Amino acid sequence: MTHTIDHTPTRRAILQKTSTTAALFAAGAIARPFISTTTAAPPSAPNLPADWPCFRGPNHNGTLNQSLSLLSTGPKKIWEASVNPGNASFAIAANRLHTFGSRVDNLICLNASTGDPLWKRTLDTHYGDSSPSLEQNRIYILASKDGIPQRGIKQIATAHCCNAATGAVLWSRELPGSTGDRQYGHAGSPLIWQDLIFLNASGGAAVKKSNGETLWAHPGFSGLAAPVLFLSNPTKKPAIAFFGGDRLLSRDARSGNLLWEIPWKTELAVNACDPIIFDDKVFICSDYGRGRSLYDIKTPQPKLLWEFGAGKGSSFTSGFLHNGNLFCVAESKFMCLDIESGRPKWTSDSATSVLLIGDTLIRLTHKGVLSLARLSPTGLQSISTTDLGMKETKAVPAYWNGNLYIRSEQGQIACLQIAESIPPQPPP
């Protein structure tokens, strides 16, 4: 079934105009739920919509264990809005949608149900592609600003903490500059853990979320992916993986000490796909002259298990692990990989971003074509395909309470209802 969205402007769409500009893509992290500190409602919580408080959702990996009652008529447009150009995704909680962009009024909060603007705030940045991360009444942002090209330091990263209700800046912290030319600025979203914020800036940094004080920061070549939280072997202590501009490296979460690193150079230093860490292994995927690989990380020196070279990866579409199966976008296809060999078990149409809600696979192309399908280990069963009429939809969509939120590079936002929502519950 194919649907075409009606783009006749509504009164609400006309009322909510803002503008500006931005660049590439935001990247996320795949954290283990047992060490998550986000404010999302547990997937099993009855009659509560799960918050989407950060890039790629409450589990940081583009998946949400929540069954959907999909609309039989296909996706339905609820509202449209215009915000600053950029490729940041959304953070949604308490019926508030936050996103980021470039130039003035670039940190933006909208009513998630109606699209009505609630507040705007200007944060100094050259690029605005990092997705916000929310926790309780605070929102964290990683921004880029042009630095003076001294000793290779360019496009210095700055972390900001703002009041989520008003946008007021609570603190800002300038981080060490990249040792390489960061052509697309900083796009890795902040990762919240306990009392810290981890940031893919230079060779990795950790700041205190209360006041922005730097706990540790290391020189290095910044990447475009967000930090990934996992348990290191053999100590099983929390560790952070940073996909930098020329390598993937892991640091102890508390001390920042280097645990291991894997050289991974690409053209233009575009390392943007989230590493997927599972069973003492790490899956790495990128394009720009590289491909996809699986490494064993049980020892301080990672061991290559398999590798598929140039043309066998993806520019910035992150995959996910689900029920013991590894899914990714590679070779211009969405595929299920055999973990032992790295070869595809099966393939389907490609996408610019993918999400999995329950067993519903959501794929969005950069030309604004949205498809829904049932995912199984053996393949996909198509449900619907919808042409949104949007261009350059590189930002990963967000899901909240039956609605899917999609943003174009030029700043057009569409809210589409894809499933039945959970009605407001009376207070206990």
PDB file of C-alpha atoms in Angstrom, residues 22-29 54-56 86-90 99-102 125-133 140-145 154-159 175 178 181-191 198-202 221-228 242-245 268-275 315-318 394-396 407 409:
ATOM      1  CA  ALA A  22      23.360  23.484   9.159  1.00  0.00           C
ATOM      2  CA  ALA A  23      25.398  20.559   7.812  1.00  0.00           C
ATOM      3  CA  LEU A  24      25.759  16.800   8.159  1.00  0.00           C
ATOM      4  CA  PHE A  25      24.302  14.265  10.544  1.00  0.00           C
ATOM      5  CA  ALA A  26      24.036  13.435  14.211  1.00  0.00           C
ATOM      6  CA  ALA A  27      25.209  10.137  15.539  1.00  0.00           C
ATOM      7  CA  GLY A  28      24.189   8.098  18.528  1.00  0.00           C
ATOM      8  CA  ALA A  29      25.247   5.398  20.937  1.00  0.00           C
ATOM      9  CA  CYS A  54      18.136  11.172  23.186  1.00  0.00           C
ATOM     10  CA  PHE A  55      19.407  10.248  19.748  1.00  0.00           C
ATOM     11  CA  ARG A  56      18.054   6.855  18.612  1.00  0.00           C
ATOM     12  CA  GLY A  86      20.390  21.002  10.141  1.00  0.00           C
ATOM     13  CA  ASN A  87      20.472  17.271  10.620  1.00  0.00           C
ATOM     14  CA  ALA A  88      20.052  16.915  14.369  1.00  0.00           C
ATOM     15  CA  SER A  89      17.363  14.502  15.486  1.00  0.00           C
ATOM     16  CA  PHE A  90      14.972  14.984  18.420  1.00  0.00           C
ATOM     17  CA  THR A  99      16.042  19.842  18.411  1.00  0.00           C
ATOM     18  CA  PHE A 100      19.119  21.813  17.332  1.00  0.00           C
ATOM     19  CA  GLY A 101      20.365  23.713  14.273  1.00  0.00           C
ATOM     20  CA  SER A 102      22.611  26.571  13.178  1.00  0.00           C
ATOM     21  CA  THR A 125      27.913  27.160  16.692  1.00  0.00           C
ATOM     22  CA  HIS A 126      29.131  26.835  13.127  1.00  0.00           C
ATOM     23  CA  TYR A 127      27.317  23.507  12.717  1.00  0.00           C
ATOM     24  CA  GLY A 128      24.200  22.324  14.522  1.00  0.00           C
ATOM     25  CA  ASP A 129      24.020  18.594  13.850  1.00  0.00           C
ATOM     26  CA  SER A 130      24.356  17.110  17.322  1.00  0.00           C
ATOM     27  CA  SER A 131      21.067  15.770  18.679  1.00  0.00           C
ATOM     28  CA  PRO A 132      20.088  16.966  22.164  1.00  0.00           C
ATOM     29  CA  SER A 133      20.118  14.622  25.158  1.00  0.00           C
ATOM     30  CA  TYR A 140      22.746  18.750  26.896  1.00  0.00           C
ATOM     31  CA  ILE A 141      24.155  19.803  23.505  1.00  0.00           C
ATOM     32  CA  LEU A 142      27.496  19.460  21.708  1.00  0.00           C
ATOM     33  CA  ALA A 143      28.205  22.401  19.402  1.00  0.00           C
ATOM     34  CA  SER A 144      31.027  23.296  16.988  1.00  0.00           C
ATOM     35  CA  LYS A 145      32.619  26.665  16.494  1.00  0.00           C
ATOM     36  CA  LYS A 154      40.061  23.472  14.149  1.00  0.00           C
ATOM     37  CA  GLN A 155      36.348  23.659  14.890  1.00  0.00           C
ATOM     38  CA  ILE A 156      36.560  23.540  18.651  1.00  0.00           C
ATOM     39  CA  ALA A 157      33.769  21.676  20.416  1.00  0.00           C
ATOM     40  CA  THR A 158      31.683  23.265  23.163  1.00  0.00           C
ATOM     41  CA  ALA A 159      29.321  21.445  25.504  1.00  0.00           C
ATOM     42  CA  LEU A 175      36.688  21.260  25.033  1.00  0.00           C
ATOM     43  CA  SER A 178      40.542  18.230  17.257  1.00  0.00           C
ATOM     44  CA  ASP A 181      40.518  19.024  10.329  1.00  0.00           C
ATOM     45  CA  ARG A 182      36.963  18.238  11.360  1.00  0.00           C
ATOM     46  CA  GLN A 183      35.307  19.029   8.018  1.00  0.00           C
ATOM     47  CA  TYR A 184      31.747  18.556   9.182  1.00  0.00           C
ATOM     48  CA  GLY A 185      32.005  19.897  12.693  1.00  0.00           C
ATOM     49  CA  HIS A 186      30.928  17.781  15.652  1.00  0.00           C
ATOM     50  CA  ALA A 187      27.821  15.652  15.289  1.00  0.00           C
ATOM     51  CA  GLY A 188      28.125  13.059  18.060  1.00  0.00           C
ATOM     52  CA  SER A 189      25.370  13.480  20.619  1.00  0.00           C
ATOM     53  CA  PRO A 190      26.188  13.719  24.346  1.00  0.00           C
ATOM     54  CA  LEU A 191      25.884  10.486  26.320  1.00  0.00           C
ATOM     55  CA  PHE A 198      30.617  11.825  27.585  1.00  0.00           C
ATOM     56  CA  LEU A 199      31.451  13.707  24.376  1.00  0.00           C
ATOM     57  CA  ASN A 200      33.121  12.728  21.107  1.00  0.00           C
ATOM     58  CA  ALA A 201      35.469  15.699  21.097  1.00  0.00           C
ATOM     59  CA  SER A 202      39.224  15.442  20.468  1.00  0.00           C
ATOM     60  CA  PHE A 221      40.980  13.505  16.095  1.00  0.00           C
ATOM     61  CA  SER A 222      37.273  14.026  16.762  1.00  0.00           C
ATOM     62  CA  GLY A 223      34.756  11.773  15.030  1.00  0.00           C
ATOM     63  CA  LEU A 224      31.089  12.109  14.129  1.00  0.00           C
ATOM     64  CA  ALA A 225      29.559   9.246  16.126  1.00  0.00           C
ATOM     65  CA  ALA A 226      28.322   9.463  19.698  1.00  0.00           C
ATOM     66  CA  PRO A 227      30.056   7.697  22.589  1.00  0.00           C
ATOM     67  CA  VAL A 228      29.061   4.074  23.219  1.00  0.00           C
ATOM     68  CA  PHE A 242      34.694   6.841  20.861  1.00  0.00           C
ATOM     69  CA  PHE A 243      34.630   6.518  17.070  1.00  0.00           C
ATOM     70  CA  GLY A 244      37.155   9.217  16.208  1.00  0.00           C
ATOM     71  CA  GLY A 245      38.227  10.685  12.906  1.00  0.00           C
ATOM     72  CA  LEU A 268      37.321  13.247   5.034  1.00  0.00           C
ATOM     73  CA  ALA A 269      37.464  11.484   8.439  1.00  0.00           C
ATOM     74  CA  VAL A 270      33.800  10.512   8.150  1.00  0.00           C
ATOM     75  CA  ASN A 271      33.348   7.907  10.883  1.00  0.00           C
ATOM     76  CA  ALA A 272      29.704   8.382  11.777  1.00  0.00           C
ATOM     77  CA  CYS A 273      28.014   4.972  12.180  1.00  0.00           C
ATOM     78  CA  ASP A 274      27.629   3.846  15.789  1.00  0.00           C
ATOM     79  CA  PRO A 275      29.873   0.916  16.690  1.00  0.00           C
ATOM     80  CA  SER A 315      28.263   6.538   5.222  1.00  0.00           C
ATOM     81  CA  PHE A 316      26.335   7.212   8.419  1.00  0.00           C
ATOM     82  CA  THR A 317      23.380   4.838   8.825  1.00  0.00           C
ATOM     83  CA  SER A 318      23.789   2.969  12.102  1.00  0.00           C
ATOM     84  CA  LYS A 394      19.315  12.571   6.773  1.00  0.00           C
ATOM     85  CA  ALA A 395      18.304  13.035  10.413  1.00  0.00           C
ATOM     86  CA  VAL A 396      17.214   9.884  12.206  1.00  0.00           C
ATOM     87  CA  ARG A 407      13.178  16.388   9.808  1.00  0.00           C
ATOM     88  CA  GLU A 409      18.124  19.155   6.191  1.00  0.00           C
TER      89      GLU A 409
END
